[in-house]
């Protein structure tokens, strides 16, 4: 069971039949759709880079409200670094190791996205009061 499917497992709902037909792991996940599954290193790289850019841009007043909190630096850096190594080396000899680590990276992506939304929501709410 992977991190994105935890909600499906936690709330005990089955994968819709049409979705299961196009999903490699028969779960309600986007990244395991046939054709995307196994080829999303570039998306992970883009996500990590966007997070790092969001931290940098958050220093400027224009982007302050949507900037990424600095506390998330290592989350985005780990995603970016792993994805960069994966894209540049295409570690064929260690593909199984990279795929196992990719599951952890997918969890990092989910948690960092949640934390970004939560921390920015909290910041906006505090500033509105």
The first five atom37 places (N, CA, C, CB, O) and aatype in JSON, in Angstrom:
{
  "aatype": [20, 20, 20, 20, 20, 20, 20, 20, 20, 20, 20, 20, 20, 20, 20, 20, 20, 20, 20, 20, 20, 20, 20, 20, 20, 20, 20, 20, 20, 20, 20, 20, 20, 20, 20, 20, 20, 20, 20, 20, 20, 20, 20, 20, 20, 20, 20, 20, 20, 20, 20, 20, 20, 20, 20, 20, 20, 20, 20, 20, 20, 20, 20, 20, 20, 20, 20, 20, 20, 20, 20, 20, 20, 20, 20, 20, 20, 20, 20, 20, 20, 20, 20, 20, 20, 20, 20, 20, 20, 20, 20, 20, 20, 20, 20, 20, 20, 20, 20, 20, 20, 20, 20, 20, 20, 20, 20, 20, 20, 20, 20, 20, 20, 20, 20, 20, 20, 20, 20, 20, 20, 20, 20, 20, 20, 20, 20, 20, 20],
  "atom_mask": [
    [1, 1, 1, 1, 1],
    [1, 1, 1, 1, 1],
    [1, 1, 1, 1, 1],
    [1, 1, 1, 1, 1],
    [1, 1, 1, 1, 1],
    [1, 1, 1, 1, 1],
    [1, 1, 1, 1, 1],
    [1, 1, 1, 1, 1],
    [1, 1, 1, 1, 1],
    [1, 1, 1, 1, 1],
    [1, 1, 1, 1, 1],
    [1, 1, 1, 1, 1],
    [1, 1, 1, 1, 1],
    [1, 1, 1, 1, 1],
    [1, 1, 1, 1, 1],
    [1, 1, 1, 1, 1],
    [1, 1, 1, 1, 1],
    [1, 1, 1, 1, 1],
    [1, 1, 1, 1, 1],
    [1, 1, 1, 1, 1],
    [1, 1, 1, 1, 1],
    [1, 1, 1, 1, 1],
    [1, 1, 1, 1, 1],
    [1, 1, 1, 1, 1],
    [1, 1, 1, 1, 1],
    [1, 1, 1, 1, 1],
    [1, 1, 1, 1, 1],
    [1, 1, 1, 1, 1],
    [1, 1, 1, 1, 1],
    [1, 1, 1, 1, 1],
    [1, 1, 1, 1, 1],
    [1, 1, 1, 1, 1],
    [1, 1, 1, 1, 1],
    [1, 1, 1, 1, 1],
    [1, 1, 1, 1, 1],
    [1, 1, 1, 1, 1],
    [1, 1, 1, 1, 1],
    [1, 1, 1, 1, 1],
    [1, 1, 1, 1, 1],
    [1, 1, 1, 1, 1],
    [1, 1, 1, 1, 1],
    [1, 1, 1, 1, 1],
    [1, 1, 1, 1, 1],
    [1, 1, 1, 1, 1],
    [1, 1, 1, 1, 1],
    [1, 1, 1, 1, 1],
    [1, 1, 1, 1, 1],
    [1, 1, 1, 1, 1],
    [1, 1, 1, 1, 1],
    [1, 1, 1, 1, 1],
    [1, 1, 1, 1, 1],
    [1, 1, 1, 1, 1],
    [1, 1, 1, 1, 1],
    [1, 1, 1, 1, 1],
    [1, 1, 1, 1, 1],
    [1, 1, 1, 1, 1],
    [1, 1, 1, 1, 1],
    [1, 1, 1, 1, 1],
    [1, 1, 1, 1, 1],
    [1, 1, 1, 1, 1],
    [1, 1, 1, 1, 1],
    [1, 1, 1, 1, 1],
    [1, 1, 1, 1, 1],
    [1, 1, 1, 1, 1],
    [1, 1, 1, 1, 1],
    [1, 1, 1, 1, 1],
    [1, 1, 1, 1, 1],
    [1, 1, 1, 1, 1],
    [1, 1, 1, 1, 1],
    [1, 1, 1, 1, 1],
    [1, 1, 1, 1, 1],
    [1, 1, 1, 1, 1],
    [1, 1, 1, 1, 1],
    [1, 1, 1, 1, 1],
    [1, 1, 1, 1, 1],
    [1, 1, 1, 1, 1],
    [1, 1, 1, 1, 1],
    [1, 1, 1, 1, 1],
    [1, 1, 1, 1, 1],
    [1, 1, 1, 1, 1],
    [1, 1, 1, 1, 1],
    [1, 1, 1, 1, 1],
    [1, 1, 1, 1, 1],
    [1, 1, 1, 1, 1],
    [1, 1, 1, 1, 1],
    [1, 1, 1, 1, 1],
    [1, 1, 1, 1, 1],
    [1, 1, 1, 1, 1],
    [1, 1, 1, 1, 1],
    [1, 1, 1, 1, 1],
    [1, 1, 1, 1, 1],
    [1, 1, 1, 1, 1],
    [1, 1, 1, 1, 1],
    [1, 1, 1, 1, 1],
    [1, 1, 1, 1, 1],
    [1, 1, 1, 1, 1],
    [1, 1, 1, 1, 1],
    [1, 1, 1, 1, 1],
    [1, 1, 1, 1, 1],
    [1, 1, 1, 1, 1],
    [1, 1, 1, 1, 1],
    [1, 1, 1, 1, 1],
    [1, 1, 1, 1, 1],
    [1, 1, 1, 1, 1],
    [1, 1, 1, 1, 1],
    [1, 1, 1, 1, 1],
    [1, 1, 1, 1, 1],
    [1, 1, 1, 1, 1],
    [1, 1, 1, 1, 1],
    [1, 1, 1, 1, 1],
    [1, 1, 1, 1, 1],
    [1, 1, 1, 1, 1],
    [1, 1, 1, 1, 1],
    [1, 1, 1, 1, 1],
    [1, 1, 1, 1, 1],
    [1, 1, 1, 1, 1],
    [1, 1, 1, 1, 1],
    [1, 1, 1, 1, 1],
    [1, 1, 1, 1, 1],
    [1, 1, 1, 1, 1],
    [1, 1, 1, 1, 1],
    [1, 1, 1, 1, 1],
    [1, 1, 1, 1, 1],
    [1, 1, 1, 1, 1],
    [1, 1, 1, 1, 1],
    [1, 1, 1, 1, 1],
    [1, 1, 1, 1, 1],
    [1, 1, 1, 1, 1],
    [1, 1, 1, 1, 1]
  ],
  "atom_positions": [
    [[0.86, -1.17, 0.0], [0.0, 0.0, 0.0], [0.91, 1.23, 0.0], [-0.98, 0.0, 1.24], [1.85, 1.31, 0.78]],
    [[0.62, 2.16, -0.86], [1.45, 3.36, -0.89], [0.7, 4.55, -0.33], [1.93, 3.65, -2.31], [-0.51, 4.51, -0.09]],
    [[1.46, 5.63, -0.12], [0.94, 6.78, 0.62], [-0.29, 7.42, 0.01], [2.0, 7.8, 0.73], [-1.18, 7.83, 0.75]],
    [[-0.38, 7.52, -1.31], [-1.53, 8.17, -1.93], [-2.78, 7.33, -1.74], [-1.27, 8.41, -3.43], [-3.87, 7.88, -1.63]],
    [[-2.64, 6.02, -1.69], [-3.78, 5.13, -1.52], [-4.18, 4.98, -0.06], [-3.46, 3.77, -2.11], [-5.15, 4.28, 0.24]],
    [[-3.47, 5.61, 0.86], [-3.84, 5.51, 2.26], [-5.26, 6.01, 2.5], [-2.86, 6.3, 3.12], [-6.02, 5.41, 3.26]],
    [[-5.61, 7.1, 1.86], [-6.97, 7.62, 2.02], [-8.0, 6.6, 1.57], [-7.15, 8.92, 1.23], [-9.04, 6.44, 2.21]],
    [[-7.72, 5.93, 0.47], [-8.62, 4.89, -0.03], [-8.72, 3.76, 0.99], [-8.12, 4.35, -1.4], [-9.81, 3.26, 1.26]],
    [[-7.6, 3.37, 1.54], [-7.58, 2.31, 2.54], [-8.27, 2.77, 3.83], [-6.14, 1.87, 2.83], [-9.08, 2.04, 4.4]],
    [[-7.95, 3.99, 4.28], [-8.49, 4.51, 5.54], [-10.0, 4.66, 5.49], [-7.84, 5.85, 5.87], [-10.7, 4.3, 6.44]],
    [[-10.51, 5.2, 4.37], [-11.95, 5.43, 4.25], [-12.69, 4.22, 3.66], [-12.22, 6.65, 3.39], [-13.9, 4.28, 3.44]],
    [[-11.97, 3.16, 3.41], [-12.54, 1.88, 2.95], [-13.44, 2.03, 1.72], [-13.31, 1.24, 4.06], [-14.61, 1.65, 1.76]],
    [[-12.89, 2.57, 0.65], [-13.67, 2.58, -0.58], [-12.91, 1.85, -1.68], [-14.0, 4.03, -1.02], [-11.68, 1.91, -1.76]],
    [[-13.66, 1.17, -2.5], [-13.06, 0.4, -3.58], [-12.75, 1.29, -4.76], [-13.98, -0.75, -4.0], [-13.39, 2.32, -4.98]],
    [[-11.75, 0.87, -5.52], [-11.41, 1.59, -6.74], [-12.54, 1.39, -7.75], [-10.05, 1.1, -7.32], [-12.93, 0.25, -8.01]],
    [[-13.06, 2.48, -8.33], [-14.09, 2.32, -9.36], [-13.57, 1.44, -10.5], [-14.53, 3.71, -9.91], [-12.39, 1.5, -10.86]],
    [[-14.45, 0.62, -11.05], [-14.05, -0.36, -12.06], [-13.34, 0.28, -13.25], [-15.27, -1.12, -12.54], [-12.31, -0.23, -13.7]],
    [[-13.87, 1.39, -13.77], [-13.25, 2.05, -14.91], [-11.85, 2.56, -14.56], [-14.12, 3.21, -15.4], [-10.94, 2.53, -15.39]],
    [[-11.69, 3.04, -13.34], [-10.39, 3.54, -12.89], [-9.41, 2.38, -12.74], [-10.52, 4.31, -11.55], [-8.25, 2.49, -13.14]],
    [[-9.87, 1.27, -12.17], [-9.01, 0.1, -11.98], [-8.51, -0.44, -13.32], [-9.76, -1.0, -11.22], [-7.4, -0.97, -13.4]],
    [[-9.32, -0.31, -14.36], [-8.92, -0.79, -15.68], [-7.73, -0.03, -16.25], [-10.09, -0.69, -16.64], [-6.96, -0.6, -17.04]],
    [[-7.56, 1.23, -15.88], [-6.46, 2.03, -16.43], [-5.32, 2.24, -15.44], [-6.98, 3.37, -16.9], [-4.32, 2.87, -15.77]],
    [[-5.49, 1.73, -14.21], [-4.48, 1.94, -13.17], [-3.66, 0.68, -12.98], [-5.15, 2.36, -11.85], [-4.22, -0.39, -12.71]],
    [[-2.35, 0.79, -13.11], [-1.45, -0.36, -13.03], [-1.6, -1.11, -11.71], [-0.01, 0.1, -13.21], [-1.55, -2.34, -11.7]],
    [[-1.78, -0.39, -10.6], [-1.88, -1.03, -9.3], [-3.32, -1.18, -8.82], [-1.09, -0.24, -8.28], [-3.56, -1.57, -7.68]],
    [[-4.28, -0.88, -9.7], [-5.71, -1.03, -9.4], [-6.14, -0.21, -8.19], [-6.04, -2.5, -9.15], [-7.03, -0.61, -7.44]],
    [[-5.49, 0.94, -8.01], [-5.81, 1.84, -6.9], [-6.26, 3.19, -7.46], [-4.59, 2.03, -5.96], [-6.1, 3.47, -8.64]],
    [[-6.82, 4.0, -6.59], [-7.25, 5.34, -6.98], [-6.07, 6.28, -6.82], [-8.48, 5.82, -6.15], [-6.0, 7.07, -5.87]],
    [[-5.13, 6.19, -7.75], [-3.94, 7.04, -7.76], [-3.73, 7.56, -9.17], [-2.69, 6.26, -7.26], [-4.02, 6.87, -10.14]],
    [[-3.21, 8.78, -9.27], [-2.95, 9.36, -10.59], [-1.64, 8.86, -11.19], [-2.92, 10.88, -10.49], [-1.57, 8.58, -12.38]],
    [[-0.62, 8.76, -10.37], [0.71, 8.44, -10.89], [0.87, 6.99, -11.33], [1.74, 8.75, -9.86], [1.9, 6.64, -11.9]],
    [[-0.12, 6.15, -11.08], [-0.05, 4.76, -11.52], [-0.96, 4.47, -12.71], [-0.4, 3.84, -10.38], [-1.22, 3.31, -13.03]],
    [[-1.44, 5.51, -13.36], [-2.26, 5.32, -14.55], [-1.37, 4.76, -15.65], [-2.94, 6.65, -15.0], [-0.23, 5.19, -15.83]],
    [[-1.9, 3.8, -16.38], [-1.15, 3.19, -17.48], [-0.64, 4.27, -18.43], [-2.02, 2.17, -18.24], [-1.41, 5.12, -18.89]],
    [[0.64, 4.24, -18.72], [1.26, 5.25, -19.57], [2.04, 6.28, -18.78], [0.2, 5.94, -20.4], [3.0, 6.85, -19.28]],
    [[1.63, 6.52, -17.54], [2.35, 7.45, -16.66], [3.22, 6.66, -15.69], [1.36, 8.37, -15.89], [4.34, 7.06, -15.36]],
    [[2.68, 5.54, -15.23], [3.37, 4.71, -14.24], [4.78, 4.37, -14.7], [2.57, 3.41, -13.97], [4.98, 3.84, -15.8]],
    [[5.76, 4.68, -13.87], [7.14, 4.38, -14.17], [7.86, 5.44, -14.98], [7.21, 3.1, -14.9], [9.05, 5.31, -15.26]],
    [[7.14, 6.49, -15.36], [7.75, 7.54, -16.19], [7.54, 8.93, -15.59], [7.19, 7.5, -17.6], [7.49, 9.91, -16.33]],
    [[7.4, 9.02, -14.3], [7.09, 10.32, -13.71], [8.27, 10.96, -12.98], [5.95, 10.18, -12.74], [8.07, 11.81, -12.12]],
    [[9.5, 10.57, -13.32], [10.68, 11.18, -12.71], [10.73, 12.68, -12.98], [11.95, 10.51, -13.22], [11.08, 13.47, -12.11]],
    [[10.38, 13.06, -14.21], [10.41, 14.48, -14.58], [9.38, 15.29, -13.8], [10.16, 14.64, -16.08], [9.64, 16.44, -13.44]],
    [[8.22, 14.69, -13.53], [7.21, 15.39, -12.72], [7.69, 15.58, -11.29], [5.87, 14.61, -12.74], [7.48, 16.63, -10.69]],
    [[8.34, 14.56, -10.75], [8.89, 14.69, -9.39], [9.98, 15.75, -9.35], [9.45, 13.33, -8.89], [10.06, 16.53, -8.41]],
    [[10.82, 15.77, -10.39], [11.88, 16.78, -10.48], [11.27, 18.18, -10.54], [12.76, 16.53, -11.73], [11.74, 19.09, -9.86]],
    [[10.24, 18.35, -11.34], [9.56, 19.64, -11.46], [8.93, 20.05, -10.13], [8.49, 19.57, -12.56], [8.98, 21.22, -9.76]],
    [[8.33, 19.1, -9.42], [7.72, 19.39, -8.12], [8.77, 19.88, -7.13], [7.01, 18.14, -7.57], [8.57, 20.89, -6.45]],
    [[9.9, 19.17, -7.06], [10.97, 19.58, -6.14], [11.53, 20.95, -6.49], [12.09, 18.56, -6.16], [11.76, 21.78, -5.61]],
    [[11.75, 21.18, -7.78], [12.27, 22.47, -8.24], [11.27, 23.59, -7.95], [12.58, 22.42, -9.74], [11.66, 24.68, -7.52]],
    [[9.99, 23.33, -8.19], [8.96, 24.34, -7.91], [8.92, 24.7, -6.43], [7.57, 23.84, -8.37], [8.77, 25.86, -6.08]],
    [[9.07, 23.7, -5.56], [9.11, 23.97, -4.13], [10.3, 24.82, -3.73], [9.13, 22.67, -3.35], [10.16, 25.75, -2.94]],
    [[11.46, 24.49, -4.29], [12.66, 25.28, -3.99], [12.53, 26.71, -4.52], [13.91, 24.61, -4.58], [12.94, 27.66, -3.86]],
    [[11.96, 26.85, -5.72], [11.74, 28.19, -6.27], [10.72, 28.95, -5.43], [11.25, 28.1, -7.74], [10.84, 30.16, -5.25]],
    [[9.71, 28.24, -4.92], [8.71, 28.86, -4.06], [9.3, 29.39, -2.77], [7.62, 27.88, -3.75], [8.86, 30.42, -2.26]],
    [[10.3, 28.7, -2.24], [11.0, 29.18, -1.04], [11.76, 30.46, -1.38], [11.96, 28.1, -0.48], [11.71, 31.43, -0.63]],
    [[12.47, 30.45, -2.49], [13.22, 31.63, -2.92], [12.29, 32.81, -3.2], [14.06, 31.31, -4.17], [12.54, 33.92, -2.73]],
    [[11.22, 32.58, -3.94], [10.3, 33.67, -4.3], [9.51, 34.18, -3.1], [9.33, 33.21, -5.37], [9.08, 35.33, -3.09]],
    [[9.33, 33.34, -2.08], [8.61, 33.75, -0.88], [9.29, 34.88, -0.13], [8.44, 32.58, 0.03], [8.69, 35.5, 0.74]],
    [[10.55, 35.14, -0.46], [11.29, 36.24, 0.18], [10.84, 37.6, -0.34], [12.79, 36.07, -0.06], [11.09, 38.62, 0.3]],
    [[10.16, 37.62, -1.48], [9.74, 38.87, -2.1], [8.28, 39.16, -1.76], [9.94, 38.82, -3.62], [7.44, 38.26, -1.74]],
    [[8.0, 40.42, -1.5], [6.67, 40.83, -1.07], [5.57, 40.38, -2.04], [6.62, 42.34, -0.9], [4.49, 39.96, -1.61]],
    [[5.85, 40.47, -3.32], [4.86, 40.1, -4.34], [4.4, 38.64, -4.21], [5.43, 40.33, -5.73], [3.25, 38.33, -4.49]],
    [[5.3, 37.77, -3.77], [5.0, 36.34, -3.69], [4.83, 35.83, -2.26], [6.08, 35.56, -4.37], [4.68, 34.63, -2.04]],
    [[4.87, 36.73, -1.3], [4.84, 36.34, 0.12], [3.65, 35.43, 0.46], [4.81, 37.59, 1.0], [3.8, 34.46, 1.21]],
    [[2.47, 35.75, -0.08], [1.27, 35.0, 0.3], [1.23, 33.59, -0.28], [0.04, 35.75, -0.13], [0.53, 32.73, 0.25]],
    [[1.98, 33.33, -1.34], [1.99, 31.99, -1.93], [3.35, 31.31, -1.81], [1.58, 32.06, -3.38], [3.51, 30.18, -2.28]],
    [[4.3, 31.97, -1.21], [5.64, 31.4, -1.06], [5.63, 30.15, -0.21], [6.58, 32.43, -0.46], [4.74, 29.95, 0.61]],
    [[6.62, 29.33, -0.43], [6.75, 28.09, 0.34], [7.49, 28.39, 1.64], [7.51, 26.99, -0.49], [8.56, 29.0, 1.61]],
    [[6.93, 27.98, 2.78], [7.62, 28.21, 4.05], [9.01, 27.56, 4.07], [6.78, 27.67, 5.21], [9.19, 26.44, 3.58]],
    [[9.98, 28.27, 4.62], [11.38, 27.8, 4.65], [11.53, 26.46, 5.35], [12.25, 28.83, 5.33], [12.45, 25.7, 5.05]],
    [[10.65, 26.17, 6.28], [10.74, 24.93, 7.04], [10.6, 23.7, 6.12], [9.66, 24.9, 8.13], [10.96, 22.59, 6.51]],
    [[10.08, 23.9, 4.91], [9.9, 22.79, 3.97], [11.09, 22.6, 3.03], [8.65, 23.01, 3.16], [11.03, 21.77, 2.11]],
    [[12.15, 23.36, 3.24], [13.3, 23.29, 2.34], [13.81, 21.86, 2.14], [14.43, 24.16, 2.87], [13.95, 21.41, 1.01]],
    [[14.07, 21.15, 3.23], [14.65, 19.82, 3.1], [13.7, 18.83, 2.44], [15.06, 19.3, 4.46], [14.14, 17.91, 1.75]],
    [[12.39, 19.0, 2.65], [11.41, 18.14, 1.97], [11.56, 18.28, 0.45], [9.96, 18.49, 2.41], [11.7, 17.29, -0.27]],
    [[11.54, 19.53, -0.01], [11.63, 19.78, -1.45], [13.03, 19.46, -1.99], [11.27, 21.23, -1.77], [13.17, 18.99, -3.12]],
    [[14.06, 19.71, -1.18], [15.43, 19.43, -1.62], [15.63, 17.93, -1.83], [16.44, 19.97, -0.6], [16.25, 17.53, -2.82]],
    [[15.14, 17.12, -0.94], [15.27, 15.66, -1.07], [14.53, 15.17, -2.31], [14.74, 14.95, 0.19], [15.06, 14.34, -3.06]],
    [[13.31, 15.67, -2.53], [12.55, 15.29, -3.73], [13.33, 15.69, -4.97], [11.15, 15.95, -3.73], [13.48, 14.89, -5.9]],
    [[13.82, 16.92, -4.99], [14.56, 17.43, -6.15], [15.84, 16.62, -6.39], [14.9, 18.91, -5.96], [16.1, 16.2, -7.52]],
    [[16.62, 16.41, -5.35], [17.9, 15.72, -5.5], [17.72, 14.28, -5.98], [18.66, 15.73, -4.17], [18.4, 13.83, -6.91]],
    [[16.81, 13.56, -5.36], [16.55, 12.17, -5.78], [16.08, 12.13, -7.23], [15.5, 11.51, -4.87], [16.55, 11.3, -8.02]],
    [[15.17, 13.02, -7.58], [14.64, 13.03, -8.94], [15.7, 13.42, -9.96], [13.45, 13.99, -9.04], [15.74, 12.88, -11.06]],
    [[16.56, 14.35, -9.58], [17.64, 14.76, -10.48], [18.59, 13.59, -10.75], [18.43, 15.95, -9.86], [18.96, 13.34, -11.9]],
    [[18.96, 12.88, -9.71], [19.82, 11.7, -9.88], [19.11, 10.67, -10.75], [20.2, 11.09, -8.5], [19.73, 10.07, -11.64]],
    [[17.84, 10.45, -10.5], [17.06, 9.48, -11.27], [16.99, 9.86, -12.75], [15.64, 9.36, -10.69], [17.16, 9.0, -13.62]],
    [[16.74, 11.12, -13.04], [16.63, 11.59, -14.42], [17.98, 11.55, -15.12], [16.06, 13.01, -14.46], [18.07, 11.1, -16.26]],
    [[19.02, 12.02, -14.46], [20.33, 12.12, -15.11], [21.03, 10.78, -15.31], [21.22, 13.01, -14.3], [21.73, 10.59, -16.3]],
    [[20.85, 9.87, -14.39], [21.6, 8.61, -14.47], [20.79, 7.46, -15.04], [22.1, 8.23, -13.13], [21.35, 6.5, -15.55]],
    [[19.47, 7.55, -14.95], [18.61, 6.44, -15.36], [19.18, 5.12, -14.85], [18.47, 6.4, -16.91], [19.42, 4.19, -15.61]],
    [[19.38, 5.08, -13.55], [20.08, 3.98, -12.88], [19.48, 2.61, -13.22], [20.04, 4.18, -11.37], [18.76, 2.03, -12.42]],
    [[19.78, 2.11, -14.41], [19.25, 0.83, -14.84], [19.72, -0.32, -13.96], [19.64, 0.57, -16.27], [18.95, -1.24, -13.66]],
    [[20.97, -0.28, -13.53], [21.5, -1.35, -12.69], [20.84, -1.36, -11.32], [23.0, -1.19, -12.53], [20.7, -2.42, -10.7]],
    [[20.44, -0.21, -10.85], [19.83, -0.09, -9.51], [18.37, 0.33, -9.6], [20.61, 0.92, -8.67], [17.86, 0.95, -8.67]],
    [[17.69, -0.01, -10.69], [16.32, 0.46, -10.89], [15.39, 0.01, -9.77], [15.78, -0.05, -12.24], [14.53, 0.78, -9.34]],
    [[15.55, -1.22, -9.28], [14.68, -1.7, -8.21], [14.89, -0.88, -6.94], [14.95, -3.18, -7.94], [13.92, -0.57, -6.24]],
    [[16.12, -0.54, -6.63], [16.42, 0.29, -5.46], [15.79, 1.67, -5.65], [17.95, 0.42, -5.24], [15.16, 2.2, -4.73]],
    [[15.96, 2.26, -6.85], [15.4, 3.59, -7.12], [13.88, 3.57, -7.03], [15.84, 4.08, -8.51], [13.28, 4.53, -6.54]],
    [[13.24, 2.48, -7.5], [11.79, 2.39, -7.43], [11.32, 2.31, -5.98], [11.28, 1.19, -8.21], [10.3, 2.91, -5.63]],
    [[12.04, 1.59, -5.16], [11.67, 1.51, -3.74], [11.82, 2.88, -3.07], [12.54, 0.47, -3.01], [10.96, 3.28, -2.29]],
    [[12.89, 3.57, -3.39], [13.09, 4.91, -2.83], [12.03, 5.86, -3.4], [14.51, 5.43, -3.14], [11.61, 6.79, -2.72]],
    [[11.62, 5.63, -4.64], [10.6, 6.49, -5.26], [9.29, 6.46, -4.48], [10.36, 6.06, -6.7], [8.59, 7.46, -4.42]],
    [[8.97, 5.31, -3.89], [7.76, 5.24, -3.06], [7.89, 6.21, -1.87], [7.53, 3.79, -2.55], [6.93, 6.88, -1.51]],
    [[9.08, 6.27, -1.28], [9.33, 7.21, -0.19], [9.24, 8.65, -0.7], [10.72, 6.95, 0.45], [8.68, 9.51, -0.03]],
    [[9.78, 8.9, -1.88], [9.74, 10.24, -2.46], [8.3, 10.65, -2.74], [10.56, 10.3, -3.76], [7.94, 11.81, -2.53]],
    [[7.48, 9.71, -3.19], [6.06, 10.01, -3.4], [5.39, 10.4, -2.09], [5.33, 8.8, -4.02], [4.54, 11.29, -2.07]],
    [[5.78, 9.75, -1.0], [5.24, 10.14, 0.31], [5.71, 11.55, 0.66], [5.67, 9.13, 1.4], [4.93, 12.35, 1.17]],
    [[6.99, 11.85, 0.4], [7.51, 13.2, 0.66], [6.71, 14.23, -0.13], [9.01, 13.28, 0.28], [6.39, 15.3, 0.39]],
    [[6.38, 13.91, -1.37], [5.61, 14.84, -2.2], [4.23, 15.07, -1.58], [5.46, 14.29, -3.64], [3.79, 16.22, -1.47]],
    [[3.57, 14.0, -1.18], [2.25, 14.14, -0.57], [2.28, 14.93, 0.73], [1.66, 12.78, -0.31], [1.45, 15.81, 0.94]],
    [[3.24, 14.62, 1.59], [3.34, 15.31, 2.88], [3.74, 16.77, 2.68], [4.37, 14.6, 3.79], [3.18, 17.65, 3.32]],
    [[4.7, 17.02, 1.8], [5.14, 18.42, 1.6], [4.03, 19.25, 0.96], [6.4, 18.46, 0.73], [3.89, 20.43, 1.29]],
    [[3.26, 18.66, 0.06], [2.12, 19.39, -0.53], [1.09, 19.71, 0.55], [1.48, 18.57, -1.67], [0.56, 20.82, 0.6]],
    [[0.79, 18.73, 1.41], [-0.15, 18.97, 2.5], [0.37, 20.04, 3.44], [-0.41, 17.67, 3.26], [-0.38, 20.95, 3.82]],
    [[1.64, 19.95, 3.83], [2.21, 20.94, 4.75], [2.23, 22.33, 4.13], [3.63, 20.53, 5.14], [1.98, 23.32, 4.82]],
    [[2.54, 22.42, 2.84], [2.51, 23.72, 2.15], [1.11, 24.32, 2.25], [2.92, 23.57, 0.66], [0.97, 25.49, 2.63]],
    [[0.09, 23.55, 1.92], [-1.28, 24.06, 1.98], [-1.68, 24.43, 3.4], [-2.26, 23.03, 1.41], [-2.27, 25.48, 3.64]],
    [[-1.36, 23.56, 4.35], [-1.72, 23.81, 5.74], [-1.02, 25.04, 6.3], [-1.39, 22.6, 6.59], [-1.65, 25.9, 6.91]],
    [[0.28, 25.13, 6.09], [1.05, 26.26, 6.65], [0.64, 27.58, 6.0], [2.55, 26.03, 6.45], [0.56, 28.6, 6.69]],
    [[0.38, 27.58, 4.71], [-0.05, 28.82, 4.06], [-1.47, 29.19, 4.47], [0.03, 28.68, 2.54], [-1.78, 30.38, 4.63]],
    [[-2.34, 28.2, 4.64], [-3.69, 28.48, 5.13], [-3.62, 29.11, 6.52], [-4.54, 27.19, 5.17], [-4.29, 30.11, 6.8]],
    [[-2.81, 28.51, 7.38], [-2.66, 29.04, 8.74], [-2.09, 30.45, 8.73], [-1.75, 28.12, 9.57], [-2.54, 31.31, 9.49]],
    [[-1.11, 30.7, 7.87], [-0.51, 32.03, 7.76], [-1.52, 33.07, 7.27], [0.7, 31.99, 6.82], [-1.59, 34.18, 7.8]],
    [[-2.29, 32.7, 6.26], [-3.31, 33.62, 5.72], [-4.38, 33.89, 6.77], [-3.96, 33.03, 4.44], [-4.83, 35.03, 6.92]],
    [[-4.78, 32.85, 7.5], [-5.81, 33.0, 8.53], [-5.32, 33.92, 9.66], [-6.2, 31.63, 9.11], [-6.06, 34.78, 10.13]],
    [[-4.07, 33.74, 10.08], [-3.5, 34.57, 11.15], [-3.39, 36.02, 10.69], [-2.11, 34.04, 11.58], [-3.71, 36.94, 11.45]],
    [[-2.94, 36.24, 9.46], [-2.79, 37.6, 8.94], [-4.13, 38.29, 8.72], [-2.02, 37.58, 7.64], [-4.2, 39.52, 8.74]],
    [[-5.19, 37.52, 8.51], [-6.51, 38.11, 8.3], [-7.13, 38.58, 9.61], [-7.43, 37.09, 7.63], [-7.99, 39.46, 9.62]],
    [[-6.68, 38.01, 10.71], [-7.25, 38.37, 12.03], [-6.64, 39.61, 12.53], [-7.06, 37.28, 13.04], [-6.99, 40.07, 13.62]]
  ]
}
